[in-house]
């Protein structure tokens, strides 16, 4: 491998029939299949054919007002992962779950179960849920404040990992002759009593193949970066510029090192939406075809949800008033609002131009080009240290991902950047991450 012996990591972010907001209108997609588990199994197998590290499914806990312009996006992702696990063999399986609107015992049990079902391929994308519509679905009058959500998330992750540790690896004896199934001294009540959560434990699922499913995080605000430094093993992030991506990676690694974590155990994967053609002109035409299908009304709703900015009163062909992005919208995604504000400052787009700019991947990097040009971008960022890999966001599915697997992945292999096949069987092995030891096992050993 190039890049000082580092290994490039690739995750396929599977969202609906593609990440471009007009993907469902594209002639090569079929939105009627979005409740057909066979569709998602087929896309996951496609990613596995390319030996990608993992597939990822995001989640939302409310039906947003854009349903007029978009098909319902996805089934519940943990249920979906279980179905995909039995249809695949090696690829990692990552799902989003909220710390704001879940309970740690149930969530620990669900992810441990998926890790068992898949033979050690599960990952948890930890979110605090920024969508304001979710609160009313869970009996709350309003969304908790941004900082408060991260305070709960810190304690929540602590409880979940304690529960995953509550069974030592060798707790199951399985001695039929003696009639002893498990050693109770190696199954531990966690007795957690914190400011927000109280959980006795132990978990009623034995320790899973990975010890812990891989911990993933996607927030890039100040709170999000601190949280990632404390907990994340893989980080999904939206970065438009190489220098900013370098600064983000250095900052998160510095924060991790400052609290005693090994920064080499972080995998930073910026989002990348590749629009691929045999020539650059073909790729640009394909992107223009998708952009032309976008509905401005939907783009305005997305911008309001994404960045807390309402441009519905501004004519589409007028410049975006920069003052509208001043200040802070605490209950929206703070990092994505900052990204949109940066685009407006640097590019000074019209409203229509900004909507098109975001239509491809909601602020993630979009590149239209040949397989070689896509590989050039990946190699440049990887070798510079701005990324350990990429969160691949195909503009339309399954065709956009198939082009990436069949044309970009071989090019990356020719350059010595990406694996030719799987060498491990767990998600931790794919990402080159250590398997955590049960904290209770280490305490018990010290006591003996």
XYZ file of C-alpha atoms in Angstrom:
448
model
C 0.000 0.000 0.000
C 1.119 3.572 -0.629
C 0.711 6.415 1.851
C 3.355 5.181 4.309
C 1.857 1.701 4.602
C -1.626 2.989 5.378
C -4.637 1.200 3.935
C -7.383 3.113 2.121
C -10.868 2.495 3.489
C -14.092 2.759 1.501
C -17.619 2.786 2.887
C -20.748 2.829 0.724
C -23.390 5.139 2.174
C -26.652 3.614 0.927
C -29.501 6.108 0.926
C -32.716 5.375 -0.929
C -32.094 5.214 -4.652
C -29.168 7.608 -4.494
C -27.811 10.709 -2.830
C -28.753 13.211 -5.480
C -32.061 14.698 -4.419
C -33.523 13.972 -7.867
C -32.265 10.375 -7.993
C -35.792 8.957 -7.688
C -36.724 10.719 -10.955
C -33.731 9.291 -12.819
C -34.694 6.638 -15.405
C -32.161 4.134 -14.045
C -33.661 4.023 -10.526
C -36.752 2.334 -9.131
C -38.129 4.038 -5.983
C -40.873 1.411 -5.762
C -38.217 -0.960 -4.387
C -37.456 1.121 -1.296
C -39.438 -1.254 0.920
C -38.107 -4.367 -0.827
C -35.346 -5.907 1.282
C -33.976 -7.662 -1.812
C -33.039 -4.263 -3.269
C -30.875 -3.400 -0.263
C -29.373 -6.886 -0.203
C -28.433 -6.521 -3.884
C -26.783 -3.131 -3.314
C -24.857 -4.488 -0.314
C -23.672 -7.472 -2.357
C -22.525 -5.069 -5.066
C -20.417 -3.203 -2.502
C -19.093 -6.525 -1.215
C -18.102 -7.490 -4.774
C -15.768 -4.497 -4.672
C -14.375 -5.574 -1.248
C -15.493 -2.300 0.294
C -15.037 -2.080 4.050
C -18.679 -1.452 4.861
C -22.120 -0.222 3.932
C -23.884 2.427 5.987
C -27.549 3.265 6.502
C -28.561 6.577 8.050
C -31.870 7.098 9.844
C -34.526 9.710 10.588
C -37.062 9.577 13.405
C -39.780 11.660 11.830
C -41.475 12.071 8.469
C -40.269 15.395 7.137
C -42.413 17.851 5.237
C -40.618 17.107 1.965
C -42.613 13.910 1.398
C -44.390 15.696 -1.467
C -41.112 15.769 -3.378
C -39.312 12.630 -2.166
C -40.173 8.946 -1.640
C -39.987 7.620 1.913
C -36.284 7.104 2.368
C -35.640 3.873 4.210
C -36.785 1.061 6.477
C -35.551 1.020 10.094
C -31.815 0.396 9.680
C -31.045 -2.127 12.421
C -33.793 -4.408 11.148
C -32.382 -3.919 7.663
C -28.836 -4.813 8.788
C -30.039 -8.148 10.129
C -31.593 -8.943 6.742
C -28.462 -7.847 4.874
C -26.220 -9.837 7.217
C -27.696 -13.139 6.057
C -27.331 -12.149 2.374
C -23.641 -11.145 2.608
C -20.467 -12.700 3.994
C -17.698 -10.171 4.651
C -18.782 -6.565 4.259
C -19.233 -4.418 7.388
C -22.725 -3.236 8.342
C -23.168 0.211 9.935
C -26.441 1.779 11.056
C -27.411 5.064 12.679
C -29.120 5.051 16.067
C -29.957 8.048 18.233
C -28.793 8.576 21.807
C -31.485 11.208 22.309
C -34.494 9.027 21.523
C -33.298 5.544 22.532
C -32.563 3.690 25.764
C -29.055 2.264 26.184
C -30.057 -1.255 27.244
C -32.242 -1.860 24.191
C -29.689 -0.344 21.835
C -26.774 -2.312 23.301
C -28.807 -5.492 22.920
C -29.798 -4.734 19.317
C -26.277 -3.951 18.107
C -24.777 -6.927 19.960
C -27.397 -9.116 18.284
C -26.518 -7.788 14.815
C -22.845 -8.370 15.578
C -23.637 -12.003 16.434
C -25.916 -12.474 13.416
C -23.283 -11.071 11.051
C -20.277 -12.802 12.603
C -18.676 -9.564 13.789
C -19.519 -6.997 11.109
C -21.660 -4.438 12.978
C -21.008 -0.725 13.480
C -23.001 1.969 15.287
C -23.178 5.474 13.842
C -23.868 7.508 16.980
C -26.111 10.540 16.464
C -27.838 12.965 18.819
C -30.696 13.679 16.339
C -30.811 17.269 15.093
C -34.206 16.980 13.359
C -36.699 19.057 15.341
C -39.663 16.953 14.185
C -38.476 13.914 16.145
C -39.207 15.354 19.595
C -43.001 15.206 19.279
C -42.846 11.564 18.192
C -41.267 10.660 21.526
C -43.451 12.700 23.835
C -41.334 15.850 24.072
C -42.507 19.406 23.455
C -39.197 20.467 21.910
C -35.791 19.226 20.879
C -33.172 19.270 23.673
C -30.441 21.879 23.229
C -27.419 20.949 21.125
C -24.959 20.782 24.049
C -27.437 18.902 26.240
C -27.832 16.234 23.557
C -24.071 15.659 23.564
C -23.978 15.468 27.373
C -26.553 12.672 27.226
C -24.690 11.014 24.342
C -21.465 10.857 26.382
C -23.147 9.042 29.247
C -25.206 6.916 26.857
C -22.113 5.568 25.063
C -20.457 4.878 28.406
C -23.458 2.777 29.463
C -23.705 0.901 26.155
C -20.015 -0.036 26.138
C -20.250 -1.158 29.778
C -23.125 -3.415 28.786
C -21.115 -4.837 25.866
C -18.317 -5.510 28.372
C -20.594 -7.062 30.967
C -19.921 -10.580 29.681
C -16.253 -11.530 29.673
C -15.078 -13.333 26.548
C -14.769 -16.667 28.323
C -17.898 -16.370 30.474
C -19.640 -19.209 28.621
C -18.323 -22.524 29.954
C -20.680 -24.871 28.132
C -19.815 -27.880 30.323
C -22.671 -30.315 29.635
C -21.286 -33.037 31.884
C -21.112 -30.716 34.881
C -24.326 -28.929 33.952
C -22.582 -25.525 33.945
C -23.415 -23.180 31.086
C -21.786 -19.920 32.226
C -19.488 -18.716 34.979
C -21.537 -16.114 36.899
C -18.342 -14.530 38.217
C -17.588 -13.492 34.631
C -20.986 -11.884 33.983
C -21.135 -8.451 35.607
C -23.871 -6.086 36.641
C -22.672 -2.649 35.571
C -24.601 -0.776 38.301
C -24.494 2.493 36.400
C -25.984 5.482 38.189
C -25.175 8.713 36.424
C -26.634 12.202 36.101
C -29.066 11.145 33.367
C -29.131 7.347 33.191
C -29.506 4.472 35.614
C -28.899 0.952 34.297
C -28.140 -2.140 36.365
C -27.188 -4.724 33.725
C -25.717 -7.102 32.788
C -26.741 -7.400 29.149
C -28.817 -10.460 28.296
C -26.734 -11.095 25.164
C -23.230 -12.626 25.528
C -20.195 -10.654 24.400
C -20.280 -10.310 20.642
C -17.542 -11.299 18.154
C -16.002 -7.812 17.978
C -16.312 -7.118 21.696
C -17.847 -3.817 20.723
C -19.379 -3.037 17.333
C -17.285 -0.301 15.693
C -18.210 3.174 16.973
C -18.851 5.705 14.202
C -19.699 9.411 14.491
C -20.634 12.090 11.985
C -20.842 15.485 13.748
C -18.201 18.150 13.041
C -19.280 20.946 15.406
C -17.136 21.748 18.455
C -19.244 19.395 20.572
C -19.144 16.826 17.778
C -15.352 16.962 17.480
C -14.894 16.568 21.220
C -17.311 13.646 21.195
C -15.500 12.023 18.254
C -12.159 12.419 20.017
C -13.528 10.641 23.085
C -15.478 7.836 21.435
C -15.331 7.503 17.651
C -13.301 4.914 15.791
C -14.536 6.002 12.355
C -15.688 9.526 11.515
C -17.949 10.474 8.616
C -17.523 14.143 7.763
C -18.454 16.660 5.051
C -15.408 18.485 3.694
C -15.223 20.557 0.509
C -11.624 21.767 0.556
C -8.330 19.911 1.016
C -6.872 22.439 3.451
C -10.025 22.403 5.568
C -10.079 18.603 5.497
C -6.446 18.536 6.642
C -7.245 20.944 9.457
C -10.261 18.883 10.542
C -8.293 15.626 10.597
C -5.416 17.200 12.520
C -7.786 18.814 15.011
C -9.717 15.622 15.816
C -6.514 13.593 16.134
C -5.004 16.254 18.420
C -8.083 16.176 20.652
C -7.937 12.375 20.815
C -4.235 12.386 21.730
C -4.846 15.024 24.422
C -7.137 12.644 26.326
C -4.843 9.656 25.960
C -6.337 7.929 22.927
C -4.157 6.651 20.114
C -4.952 8.970 17.161
C -3.869 6.139 14.877
C -7.061 4.337 15.878
C -9.269 6.944 14.184
C -10.491 6.446 10.615
C -11.612 9.709 9.017
C -13.833 9.286 5.942
C -15.082 12.434 4.184
C -18.179 12.087 2.033
C -17.616 11.845 -1.722
C -20.327 11.675 -4.375
C -18.721 10.603 -7.676
C -20.538 11.200 -10.964
C -18.594 8.958 -13.333
C -18.274 8.934 -17.113
C -15.929 7.510 -19.732
C -14.921 11.101 -20.408
C -15.195 14.234 -18.290
C -17.768 15.609 -20.730
C -19.963 12.518 -20.280
C -19.693 12.796 -16.485
C -20.595 16.500 -16.536
C -23.558 15.784 -18.794
C -24.715 13.067 -16.388
C -24.483 15.510 -13.485
C -26.381 18.166 -15.449
C -29.087 15.615 -16.235
C -29.549 14.940 -12.522
C -29.413 18.623 -11.550
C -32.077 19.461 -14.126
C -34.455 17.004 -12.420
C -34.158 18.729 -9.037
C -37.234 20.542 -7.698
C -36.361 23.971 -6.212
C -39.129 23.732 -3.625
C -37.535 20.573 -2.249
C -34.104 22.198 -2.248
C -35.442 25.098 -0.177
C -36.930 22.681 2.367
C -33.636 20.793 2.547
C -31.674 23.997 3.079
C -33.981 25.036 5.901
C -33.633 21.629 7.561
C -29.903 21.355 6.864
C -28.757 24.811 7.868
C -31.728 26.504 9.519
C -31.957 29.048 6.695
C -35.193 30.041 4.950
C -34.595 31.405 1.434
C -38.163 30.874 0.237
C -38.747 34.620 0.048
C -35.691 35.309 -2.137
C -36.049 35.031 -5.954
C -34.208 31.985 -7.250
C -31.924 33.978 -9.521
C -30.954 36.558 -6.878
C -27.718 36.195 -4.898
C -27.994 34.501 -1.515
C -28.060 37.306 1.084
C -24.954 36.499 3.173
C -26.479 38.009 6.294
C -29.029 35.208 6.477
C -26.253 32.821 7.511
C -24.861 35.023 10.261
C -25.286 33.867 13.828
C -25.936 30.337 14.967
C -28.875 27.983 14.703
C -28.220 25.791 17.723
C -30.871 23.158 17.101
C -29.945 22.446 13.496
C -26.770 20.715 12.365
C -24.185 23.305 13.382
C -21.377 21.863 11.258
C -23.492 21.696 8.100
C -24.710 25.272 8.612
C -21.089 26.395 8.808
C -20.284 24.481 5.609
C -23.159 26.171 3.737
C -22.076 29.571 5.053
C -18.545 28.912 3.769
C -19.870 28.022 0.289
C -21.871 31.259 0.214
C -18.852 33.343 1.317
C -16.465 31.774 -1.200
C -18.702 31.327 -4.233
C -21.422 33.981 -3.774
C -24.026 31.863 -5.563
C -27.572 32.707 -6.496
C -30.279 30.890 -4.581
C -30.732 28.540 -7.542
C -26.969 28.004 -7.721
C -26.767 27.166 -4.027
C -29.653 24.723 -4.320
C -27.906 22.976 -7.206
C -24.651 23.027 -5.265
C -26.327 21.102 -2.452
C -28.567 18.885 -4.599
C -25.893 16.286 -5.253
C -25.018 15.315 -1.672
C -26.266 17.940 0.829
C -22.895 19.657 1.168
C -20.603 16.680 0.718
C -17.992 16.789 -2.040
C -19.366 16.074 -5.532
C -16.929 15.290 -8.352
C -17.935 14.661 -11.958
C -15.172 13.038 -13.969
C -13.503 9.943 -15.323
C -12.526 7.024 -13.085
C -8.947 8.303 -13.233
C -10.010 11.784 -12.082
C -12.029 10.357 -9.206
C -9.052 8.202 -8.214
C -6.763 11.268 -8.439
C -8.918 13.079 -5.864
C -9.010 10.064 -3.553
C -5.257 9.542 -3.803
C -4.430 13.213 -3.223
C -6.516 13.515 -0.072
C -5.440 10.101 1.235
C -1.725 10.642 0.744
C -1.921 14.167 2.169
C -3.436 12.780 5.369
C -6.770 14.574 4.969
C -8.617 11.242 4.821
C -8.112 7.622 5.754
C -10.697 6.729 3.153
C -14.035 7.938 1.827
C -17.719 7.625 2.489
C -18.901 6.928 -1.059
C -22.301 8.495 -1.759
C -23.440 7.269 -5.174
C -25.645 9.899 -6.859
C -28.078 7.193 -8.021
C -28.409 3.525 -7.131
C -27.502 0.925 -7.967
C -25.956 2.211 -11.220
C -23.785 4.954 -9.713
C -22.240 2.554 -7.204
C -21.756 -0.093 -9.885
C -19.728 2.374 -11.965
C -17.559 3.105 -8.931
C -17.029 -0.602 -8.172
C -16.302 -1.564 -11.775
C -14.132 1.401 -12.809
C -12.787 3.433 -9.881
C -11.957 0.534 -7.536
C -9.816 -1.235 -10.188
C -7.971 2.054 -10.785
C -7.312 2.417 -7.045
C -5.982 -1.135 -7.016
C -3.696 -0.434 -9.956
C -2.232 2.416 -7.914
C -1.665 0.144 -4.924
C -4.147 2.072 -2.787
C -6.916 -0.457 -2.144
C -7.200 -4.124 -1.251
C -7.807 -6.734 -3.948
C -9.919 -8.808 -1.563
C -10.852 -9.171 2.076
C -8.138 -10.348 4.441
C -10.317 -10.380 7.568
C -13.872 -11.285 8.459
C -14.900 -8.533 10.916
C -15.459 -4.821 10.474
C -12.686 -4.122 12.980
C -10.296 -6.153 10.854
C -11.362 -4.278 7.705
C -10.707 -0.913 9.388
C -7.547 -2.096 11.135
C -8.951 -1.404 14.605
C -8.115 -3.245 17.832
C -10.679 -5.404 19.592
C -11.468 -3.887 23.019
C -10.988 -5.992 26.113
C -13.820 -6.164 28.614
C -13.112 -3.617 31.349
C -14.571 -6.040 33.874
C -12.193 -8.816 32.825
C -9.199 -6.550 33.462
C -10.560 -5.592 36.890
C -11.214 -9.210 37.794
C -7.691 -10.197 36.744
C -6.200 -7.410 38.847
C -8.238 -8.506 41.854
C -7.104 -12.120 41.637
